[in-house]
Amino acid sequence: MSFFSFGARSIRFKFISTAIVIEVIMLSVLIWNGLRLTNYYLLAETETHLNIMTPLINAGLAGPIVQEDLSTLTEILDRMTMGVSVKYIEIQNANLEVLVKKGHLKPQPWLKRDDFIQYMNEEYKQDRFAFREPIYIGSRIVGYANIQMDISVINVALQSLFNQGLVIGILEIFLTVMFLSLIGYALTRHLATLTDSVKEMAKGDYSQHIHVDSQDEIGAVAYAINHLVDEIELNNKKIIMQNEEIAGLTRLSPVGIFQSNEAGECTYANPRWMELSGLTLEKSLGEGWASAIYLDDRPWVYDSWREAVNKQAVFEVEFRLNNHGETVWVAVRAEPQMENGQLSGYIGSVTDITERKRIESTITALAESSSVNDYDEFLRNVVKSLAGAYQAKYAFVGQLLPDKQSVQTLAVWAGDGFVDNFVYELRGTPCEDIIYEGKQLITCNAWRLYPDDAMLKEMSVEGYYGAPLLGAEGSKLGLITVMDTKPMELLPWVEPVLGMFAARVASEIERQQNTEELEVHRFHLEDLVSLRTAEMEALNHELEAFSYSVSHDLRAPLRSISGFSQALLEDYAEKLGDEGKDYLERVRNGAIKMSTLIDDLLDLSRVSRREINMQEVDLTAIAHDVIAEMQVQNPERIVAVSIEDNMQTRGDEHLLIIVMTNLIGNAWKYTSKRVNASIKIGQHMEDGVSVFYIKDNGAGFDMQHAKKLFGAFQRLHHVSEFEGTGIGLATVKRVINRHGGRVWAQAMPEKGAVFYFTIASYDKDISGISDI
Amino acid sequence: MLDKFILLVEDNPDDEALTLRALKKNNISNEVHVARDGVEALDFLFCREAHADRNSASQPQLILLDLKLPRMDGLEVLKEIRANPLTKLLPVVILTTSNEDCDVIGSYELGANSFIRKPVDFDQFMDAVRQLGLYWLVLNESGDRR
């Protein structure tokens, strides 16, 4: 038994063993101290003896040694050895020759007398102490007395003392054990009683109280235990009562409750389960419960139950039961019960969710019906879903007619199909109350409550649920109604679901009304647009006729003025005189200038009227043509012209020719006073867009007038300086605008000008862009 | 040259005078018959109404046709000329104030042989008439002569 298990030993053992250990220690100390003291006194005695003996020896032996009187020495030796303490003695002369000796010599070194105590402490096991005592006469050593003393008597004395102490000690320990055992028994007797009683209680017998009559601590413990036992017994009774209550609840529970063992086999099911499943308890036990599951659901429900049991996981599913042909939707939830880390079984509940499933499917049907685009189909879906949801025979949607006195049905479900729509009077019907007083939830006797409603009576309507259809702004649109020939149950979901249908249908009816209204507006709008278009076309025709007329008729008189002026100048020159000729010349020039103006204005109006015909346009080629034409008109001009190659764009070629002709013509015109005139035509890229430019070193202009540049009839130079009508750049701008591009200029007076333009890079019909 | 007369279809007396002067100035001395509108021009060509007694075999060497005419406009007249086998090969030069695309294109489509814009600047017109006379009256032999 190891030391460490000491704490586990009985109190009696601990008590006695502790006492023995203490006693042994005390006795050992006592014996050891006795031996030590005895030894000390014996040695002190012997030393004193030696110290007294030595001068006597010296006095007795000195003379005979010197005289070498051997007989006297022998006599002295005899006397000395008569005491038992001297075992051997010899007398030597100064030359260490032995004169006489007596006793038996034990060979061991000769020490000095003073070494006695030290020798005894170190060599206490020796039985002799051997020492040499010099013999003096005066201060001269005349010889030696070598003596071996018997010291065994000291050891013998100590040994006997030790033996006696040991005997007394053992006796005492024995007595102690005996005594303590008696006391220990008296103490632990009650404890043992306590232990036995508690062991009995652990077996479940709480009726036995502990009988301990002692008033000591053990008595207090016993009292406390008795009290504890009473409490436990009380609690047990409570638990038993609670268990009975739980069992009662389980029996009465509106929810099915079941238990299974660790293998997943049913061990208990409450009566509600039997109601839901239609199975008896016996048939539900083990694996029998699965036979109540709807055939389609059975395999997957059973598999997932097995999987949950294997994984010791929570089992939570919704499925259908087949209760003798009636479908019952249930939600099952079972939780694993663990005991010491091991699955001990499952406890689960089975809730009837048939109603919820019906609402769900109703709402789903409503949601699905919403996805139907066709208005009539939507309404038919609604009444069919409604009848299905309420398990009612009839359902219809009615729209209040403008007279507010009658209703036009929009969709009617009757029994097993749709029937034709009809109109009926509101007066005296529940429908009237629905529309003007709000919802109606009549569970039975509907036809008796409204005796004036012949239709209700004819259909013998018992249950009648209806809700008004209200527009977004509260307007009364109509109603939806569900009717049955049986009384209808007023379940909690009945009203909200009806409300939901009503809201959905109302919004659809309103949407339909809006659509119809929009359609009317749309037709009106289309009429308006075609009317306006016709007007615009007429105006355009008028404008074209006007232009045509201007082009012909306005010019004819000018031609007369100019032509006959010319005729006068030629045929009657001599009669006119120089002044007359000058005046006629001015008349003629005026007519010509006006003609130019008319031409330019016609160009400008044509730019706006023309349809844009998009095509690939080679601006380089156009520039070359324009320059060549200019050169033909002014063969005397020397102009350094540079035209970049490959300037391609998309646009209306005819209009772009007008642009290039105008811009290059301007450059040509405004460089006319330059000796080293130069014109550069090119392009560069800016933000991914081609920018074309016509640059000259001509007269230029002040940029502060740049805004006026592209307006019609705006001129920055006097006609006397440079000819022009001020329409060319307006035309350019109009063409570029119609191409979705941009035109701008940079110039300085007398330093030349640069005109830039872009053409929209996108390839689409931009003929609509116009600034007429 | 005497039978090589010109038919000028022109409603504006000023233009008529100026044209006649221009022809004269350019030494084009052919006889010029003037019609004041489209209907009259066609009556003349097809020997109808007032011109019923005219010999239809005698046809102008050149027709100078204005487009903007009362009663029947120039393009319609041109269409009639080209539709009739009697006149369909006659050279027709359109003389007009307009330079509208529709007029130019329409004229050529209907079979005009040339198109002259009547410029306000009379010098230019003189020039154009001179070239016209050279080409159609002197150089180019009319189709019915071939």
Short mmCIF file of C-alpha atoms in Angstrom, two decimals, chain A residues 343-684:
data_model
loop_
_atom_site.label_atom_id
_atom_site.label_comp_id
_atom_site.label_asym_id
_atom_site.label_seq_id
_atom_site.Cartn_x
_atom_site.Cartn_y
_atom_site.Cartn_z
CA LEU A 343 -28.22 8.37 -29.14
CA SER A 344 -31.01 7.05 -26.98
CA GLY A 345 -33.84 7.82 -29.37
CA TYR A 346 -35.93 10.61 -30.93
CA ILE A 347 -38.84 12.70 -29.71
CA GLY A 348 -40.84 14.35 -32.43
CA SER A 349 -43.98 16.26 -33.28
CA VAL A 350 -46.37 15.92 -36.23
CA THR A 351 -48.33 19.07 -37.08
CA ASP A 352 -51.31 19.22 -39.43
CA ILE A 353 -50.48 21.90 -42.04
CA THR A 354 -53.18 21.02 -44.56
CA GLU A 355 -54.81 24.45 -44.26
CA ARG A 356 -51.52 26.24 -44.63
CA LYS A 357 -50.71 24.20 -47.72
CA ARG A 358 -54.07 25.08 -49.18
CA ILE A 359 -53.44 28.81 -48.65
CA GLU A 360 -49.97 28.39 -50.11
CA SER A 361 -51.28 26.75 -53.22
CA THR A 362 -54.00 29.40 -53.46
CA ILE A 363 -51.47 32.18 -53.23
CA THR A 364 -49.25 30.40 -55.72
CA ALA A 365 -52.21 30.09 -58.05
CA LEU A 366 -52.92 33.80 -57.61
CA ALA A 367 -49.28 34.64 -58.30
CA GLU A 368 -49.28 32.41 -61.37
CA SER A 369 -52.50 33.91 -62.62
CA SER A 370 -50.81 37.31 -62.35
CA SER A 371 -48.23 36.29 -64.87
CA VAL A 372 -50.90 35.77 -67.49
CA ASN A 373 -50.93 38.69 -69.88
CA ASP A 374 -54.39 38.17 -71.19
CA TYR A 375 -56.92 40.06 -69.10
CA ASP A 376 -59.81 37.62 -69.54
CA GLU A 377 -57.59 34.62 -68.92
CA PHE A 378 -56.32 36.26 -65.75
CA LEU A 379 -59.86 36.78 -64.48
CA ARG A 380 -60.82 33.20 -65.30
CA ASN A 381 -57.75 31.93 -63.46
CA VAL A 382 -58.71 34.04 -60.46
CA VAL A 383 -62.24 32.71 -60.12
CA LYS A 384 -61.07 29.16 -60.63
CA SER A 385 -58.35 29.53 -57.98
CA LEU A 386 -60.82 31.19 -55.64
CA ALA A 387 -63.33 28.37 -55.91
CA GLY A 388 -60.53 25.86 -55.41
CA ALA A 389 -59.09 27.62 -52.39
CA TYR A 390 -62.43 27.88 -50.63
CA GLN A 391 -63.62 24.52 -51.92
CA ALA A 392 -66.70 26.38 -53.04
CA LYS A 393 -68.98 25.68 -55.94
CA TYR A 394 -69.23 29.21 -57.33
CA ALA A 395 -66.88 32.15 -57.70
CA PHE A 396 -67.14 35.24 -59.88
CA VAL A 397 -65.69 38.68 -60.52
CA GLY A 398 -68.15 41.47 -61.27
CA GLN A 399 -67.60 44.99 -62.50
CA LEU A 400 -69.88 47.81 -61.38
CA LEU A 401 -71.52 49.37 -64.40
CA PRO A 402 -71.57 53.17 -64.82
CA ASP A 403 -75.21 53.33 -63.63
CA LYS A 404 -73.93 52.08 -60.23
CA GLN A 405 -77.08 49.92 -60.02
CA SER A 406 -75.99 46.81 -61.84
CA VAL A 407 -73.03 44.57 -62.24
CA GLN A 408 -71.46 43.01 -65.29
CA THR A 409 -69.70 39.74 -64.48
CA LEU A 410 -66.22 39.41 -65.97
CA ALA A 411 -65.58 35.73 -65.18
CA VAL A 412 -67.83 33.14 -63.55
CA TRP A 413 -66.92 29.70 -62.22
CA ALA A 414 -69.86 27.41 -61.56
CA GLY A 415 -69.24 23.94 -60.20
CA ASP A 416 -66.93 22.44 -62.77
CA GLY A 417 -66.41 25.06 -65.45
CA PHE A 418 -66.82 28.62 -66.64
CA VAL A 419 -70.25 29.93 -67.62
CA ASP A 420 -71.25 32.90 -69.75
CA ASN A 421 -71.04 36.37 -68.28
CA PHE A 422 -74.25 38.20 -67.39
CA VAL A 423 -75.57 41.47 -65.99
CA TYR A 424 -77.68 41.64 -62.85
CA GLU A 425 -79.35 44.25 -60.69
CA LEU A 426 -77.68 45.03 -57.39
CA ARG A 427 -80.80 45.85 -55.42
CA GLY A 428 -81.52 43.41 -52.56
CA THR A 429 -78.43 41.27 -53.14
CA PRO A 430 -75.50 40.68 -50.84
CA CYS A 431 -73.43 42.15 -53.65
CA GLU A 432 -75.02 45.52 -52.96
CA ASP A 433 -73.88 45.30 -49.35
CA ILE A 434 -70.40 44.30 -50.45
CA ILE A 435 -70.00 47.27 -52.76
CA TYR A 436 -71.58 49.84 -50.50
CA GLU A 437 -70.82 48.46 -47.04
CA GLY A 438 -67.68 46.41 -47.45
CA LYS A 439 -66.91 42.73 -47.14
CA GLN A 440 -69.51 40.04 -46.43
CA LEU A 441 -68.64 36.78 -44.72
CA ILE A 442 -71.80 34.70 -44.43
CA THR A 443 -71.10 31.14 -43.40
CA CYS A 444 -74.61 29.78 -43.86
CA ASN A 445 -78.23 30.63 -44.70
CA ALA A 446 -77.21 33.26 -47.23
CA TRP A 447 -80.28 32.80 -49.44
CA ARG A 448 -82.61 33.22 -46.46
CA LEU A 449 -80.87 36.44 -45.40
CA TYR A 450 -81.48 37.97 -48.83
CA PRO A 451 -84.99 36.85 -49.75
CA ASP A 452 -85.18 39.35 -52.65
CA ASP A 453 -82.21 37.76 -54.39
CA ALA A 454 -83.84 35.17 -56.62
CA MET A 455 -80.57 33.94 -57.96
CA LEU A 456 -79.25 33.08 -54.50
CA LYS A 457 -82.38 31.10 -53.77
CA GLU A 458 -82.26 29.37 -57.11
CA MET A 459 -78.69 28.28 -56.48
CA SER A 460 -79.57 27.61 -52.78
CA VAL A 461 -76.46 29.43 -51.63
CA GLU A 462 -75.57 28.80 -48.01
CA GLY A 463 -72.04 30.16 -47.55
CA TYR A 464 -71.22 33.48 -49.17
CA TYR A 465 -67.93 35.33 -48.99
CA GLY A 466 -67.42 38.56 -50.92
CA ALA A 467 -65.11 41.54 -51.01
CA PRO A 468 -65.34 44.85 -52.86
CA LEU A 469 -62.87 45.78 -55.59
CA LEU A 470 -61.53 49.22 -54.83
CA GLY A 471 -59.42 51.35 -57.13
CA ALA A 472 -56.18 52.96 -56.04
CA GLU A 473 -58.08 56.08 -55.07
CA GLY A 474 -60.90 54.22 -53.34
CA SER A 475 -63.27 54.19 -56.29
CA LYS A 476 -65.74 51.27 -56.34
CA LEU A 477 -64.87 49.04 -59.28
CA GLY A 478 -66.88 45.91 -58.48
CA LEU A 479 -66.65 42.79 -56.35
CA ILE A 480 -65.40 39.23 -56.09
CA THR A 481 -67.55 36.53 -54.57
CA VAL A 482 -67.26 32.90 -53.51
CA MET A 483 -70.45 30.94 -52.85
CA ASP A 484 -71.26 27.40 -51.90
CA THR A 485 -74.37 25.34 -51.51
CA LYS A 486 -72.96 24.04 -48.21
CA PRO A 487 -72.25 26.21 -45.17
CA MET A 488 -68.67 27.46 -45.31
CA GLU A 489 -66.18 27.36 -42.47
CA LEU A 490 -64.82 30.72 -41.42
CA LEU A 491 -61.14 29.92 -41.04
CA PRO A 492 -58.67 32.64 -40.06
CA TRP A 493 -57.14 32.88 -43.52
CA VAL A 494 -60.45 33.25 -45.32
CA GLU A 495 -60.70 37.01 -45.02
CA PRO A 496 -57.08 38.03 -45.74
CA VAL A 497 -56.85 35.75 -48.76
CA LEU A 498 -60.10 37.13 -50.12
CA GLY A 499 -58.72 40.63 -49.56
CA MET A 500 -55.57 39.70 -51.41
CA PHE A 501 -57.53 38.40 -54.40
CA ALA A 502 -59.70 41.50 -54.34
CA ALA A 503 -56.68 43.82 -54.32
CA ARG A 504 -55.00 41.93 -57.13
CA VAL A 505 -58.14 41.86 -59.29
CA ALA A 506 -58.90 45.52 -58.57
CA SER A 507 -55.44 46.59 -59.70
CA GLU A 508 -55.79 44.46 -62.81
CA ILE A 509 -59.20 45.96 -63.67
CA GLU A 510 -57.82 49.43 -63.12
CA ARG A 511 -54.79 48.61 -65.25
CA GLN A 512 -57.08 47.34 -67.97
CA GLN A 513 -59.16 50.52 -67.80
CA ASN A 514 -55.97 52.58 -68.01
CA THR A 515 -54.76 50.53 -70.95
CA GLU A 516 -58.03 51.09 -72.77
CA GLU A 517 -57.89 54.79 -72.01
CA LEU A 518 -54.28 54.93 -73.19
CA GLU A 519 -55.26 53.14 -76.33
CA VAL A 520 -57.85 55.84 -77.04
CA HIS A 521 -55.26 58.52 -76.36
CA ARG A 522 -52.76 56.73 -78.52
CA PHE A 523 -55.13 56.66 -81.46
CA HIS A 524 -55.88 60.29 -80.91
CA LEU A 525 -52.17 61.05 -80.77
CA GLU A 526 -51.56 59.15 -83.96
CA ASP A 527 -54.33 61.13 -85.66
CA LEU A 528 -52.79 64.32 -84.40
CA VAL A 529 -49.35 63.32 -85.64
CA SER A 530 -50.60 62.39 -89.09
CA LEU A 531 -52.55 65.65 -89.24
CA ARG A 532 -49.45 67.64 -88.30
CA THR A 533 -47.37 65.65 -90.73
CA ALA A 534 -49.81 66.41 -93.51
CA GLU A 535 -49.70 70.08 -92.57
CA MET A 536 -45.91 70.00 -92.57
CA GLU A 537 -45.87 68.29 -95.91
CA ALA A 538 -48.25 70.88 -97.35
CA LEU A 539 -46.03 73.64 -95.98
CA ASN A 540 -43.00 72.01 -97.46
CA HIS A 541 -44.69 71.77 -100.83
CA GLU A 542 -45.63 75.40 -100.58
CA LEU A 543 -42.06 76.30 -99.73
CA GLU A 544 -40.77 74.32 -102.63
CA ALA A 545 -43.26 75.96 -104.99
CA PHE A 546 -42.21 79.31 -103.59
CA SER A 547 -38.54 78.54 -104.15
CA TYR A 548 -39.28 77.36 -107.63
CA SER A 549 -41.20 80.48 -108.32
CA VAL A 550 -38.45 82.67 -106.88
CA SER A 551 -35.94 80.82 -108.92
CA HIS A 552 -37.81 81.52 -112.14
CA ASP A 553 -39.92 84.61 -111.74
CA LEU A 554 -37.70 86.77 -109.56
CA ARG A 555 -34.85 86.39 -111.93
CA ALA A 556 -36.77 87.11 -115.13
CA PRO A 557 -37.19 90.87 -114.48
CA LEU A 558 -33.54 91.06 -113.50
CA ARG A 559 -32.65 89.52 -116.77
CA SER A 560 -34.73 92.16 -118.52
CA ILE A 561 -33.00 94.94 -116.61
CA SER A 562 -29.59 93.52 -117.23
CA GLY A 563 -30.29 92.45 -120.83
CA PHE A 564 -31.79 95.71 -122.03
CA SER A 565 -29.13 97.74 -120.19
CA GLN A 566 -26.65 95.73 -122.15
CA ALA A 567 -28.59 96.30 -125.36
CA LEU A 568 -28.64 100.04 -124.70
CA LEU A 569 -24.93 100.03 -123.96
CA GLU A 570 -24.18 98.22 -127.13
CA ASP A 571 -26.69 99.69 -129.56
CA TYR A 572 -26.91 103.30 -128.34
CA ALA A 573 -23.50 103.86 -126.81
CA GLU A 574 -22.82 107.01 -128.81
CA LYS A 575 -26.08 108.66 -127.63
CA LEU A 576 -25.57 107.88 -123.96
CA GLY A 577 -22.34 109.63 -123.26
CA ASP A 578 -19.85 108.43 -120.66
CA GLU A 579 -21.97 109.36 -117.64
CA GLY A 580 -25.02 107.61 -119.10
CA LYS A 581 -22.92 104.51 -119.82
CA ASP A 582 -21.65 104.52 -116.23
CA TYR A 583 -25.19 104.72 -114.85
CA LEU A 584 -26.39 101.93 -117.12
CA GLU A 585 -23.39 99.84 -116.11
CA ARG A 586 -24.38 100.33 -112.44
CA VAL A 587 -28.01 99.31 -113.24
CA ARG A 588 -26.71 96.19 -114.91
CA ASN A 589 -24.29 95.36 -112.07
CA GLY A 590 -27.07 95.81 -109.53
CA ALA A 591 -29.23 93.34 -111.41
CA ILE A 592 -26.37 90.83 -111.62
CA LYS A 593 -25.61 91.15 -107.92
CA MET A 594 -29.25 90.61 -107.07
CA SER A 595 -29.25 87.53 -109.21
CA THR A 596 -26.25 86.18 -107.32
CA LEU A 597 -28.04 86.86 -104.06
CA ILE A 598 -31.08 84.97 -105.26
CA ASP A 599 -28.89 82.06 -106.31
CA ASP A 600 -27.18 81.92 -102.93
CA LEU A 601 -30.47 82.14 -101.05
CA LEU A 602 -31.86 79.34 -103.16
CA ASP A 603 -28.77 77.29 -102.38
CA LEU A 604 -29.26 77.91 -98.70
CA SER A 605 -32.90 76.89 -98.79
CA ARG A 606 -32.08 73.89 -100.91
CA VAL A 607 -29.54 72.71 -98.34
CA SER A 608 -32.34 72.59 -95.78
CA ARG A 609 -34.89 71.01 -98.06
CA ARG A 610 -32.70 68.36 -99.60
CA GLU A 611 -32.79 64.86 -98.26
CA ILE A 612 -29.40 63.71 -97.07
CA ASN A 613 -28.04 60.84 -99.10
CA MET A 614 -25.24 59.22 -97.11
CA GLN A 615 -22.34 57.81 -99.10
CA GLU A 616 -18.55 57.61 -99.11
CA VAL A 617 -17.20 61.02 -100.09
CA ASP A 618 -13.64 61.74 -101.23
CA LEU A 619 -12.94 65.27 -99.99
CA THR A 620 -9.46 65.22 -101.53
CA ALA A 621 -10.93 64.79 -104.99
CA ILE A 622 -13.53 67.50 -104.38
CA ALA A 623 -10.81 69.90 -103.20
CA HIS A 624 -8.78 69.27 -106.34
CA ASP A 625 -11.86 69.90 -108.54
CA VAL A 626 -12.75 73.12 -106.73
CA ILE A 627 -9.19 74.47 -106.94
CA ALA A 628 -9.03 73.58 -110.62
CA GLU A 629 -12.27 75.46 -111.26
CA MET A 630 -10.98 78.49 -109.34
CA GLN A 631 -7.81 78.43 -111.39
CA VAL A 632 -9.88 78.37 -114.58
CA GLN A 633 -11.87 81.38 -113.43
CA ASN A 634 -8.73 83.28 -112.36
CA PRO A 635 -5.94 81.95 -114.54
CA GLU A 636 -3.71 84.87 -113.56
CA ARG A 637 -3.65 83.89 -109.86
CA ILE A 638 -0.60 82.08 -108.54
CA VAL A 639 -1.57 80.23 -105.36
CA ALA A 640 0.51 77.60 -103.56
CA VAL A 641 -2.10 74.91 -102.93
CA SER A 642 -1.48 71.83 -100.80
CA ILE A 643 -4.18 69.17 -100.56
CA GLU A 644 -3.75 66.20 -98.25
CA ASP A 645 -4.32 62.78 -99.77
CA ASN A 646 -6.97 60.34 -98.76
CA MET A 647 -9.45 62.62 -96.97
CA GLN A 648 -12.42 60.28 -96.82
CA THR A 649 -15.67 60.73 -94.97
CA ARG A 650 -19.31 59.73 -95.13
CA GLY A 651 -21.91 62.29 -96.06
CA ASP A 652 -24.04 63.76 -98.82
CA GLU A 653 -21.63 64.37 -101.66
CA HIS A 654 -23.63 67.17 -103.24
CA LEU A 655 -23.87 69.11 -99.98
CA LEU A 656 -20.22 68.53 -99.12
CA ILE A 657 -19.28 69.90 -102.53
CA ILE A 658 -21.18 73.07 -101.58
CA VAL A 659 -19.21 73.20 -98.31
CA MET A 660 -15.82 72.70 -99.97
CA THR A 661 -16.67 75.15 -102.76
CA ASN A 662 -17.62 77.82 -100.27
CA LEU A 663 -14.66 77.33 -97.91
CA ILE A 664 -12.05 76.96 -100.65
CA GLY A 665 -13.72 79.79 -102.58
CA ASN A 666 -13.36 82.00 -99.51
CA ALA A 667 -9.72 81.08 -99.12
CA TRP A 668 -9.17 81.78 -102.78
CA LYS A 669 -11.01 85.09 -102.53
CA TYR A 670 -9.34 86.38 -99.37
CA THR A 671 -5.82 85.53 -100.56
CA SER A 672 -6.36 87.47 -103.76
CA LYS A 673 -4.38 90.43 -102.45
CA ARG A 674 -1.41 88.27 -101.36
CA VAL A 675 1.65 88.01 -103.52
CA ASN A 676 2.63 84.61 -102.13
CA ALA A 677 -0.87 83.26 -101.53
CA SER A 678 -1.08 79.77 -100.09
CA ILE A 679 -4.00 77.47 -99.31
CA LYS A 680 -3.65 74.27 -97.35
CA ILE A 681 -6.40 71.67 -97.19
CA GLY A 682 -5.94 68.76 -94.79
CA GLN A 683 -7.20 66.79 -91.85
CA HIS A 684 -6.11 65.67 -88.40
#
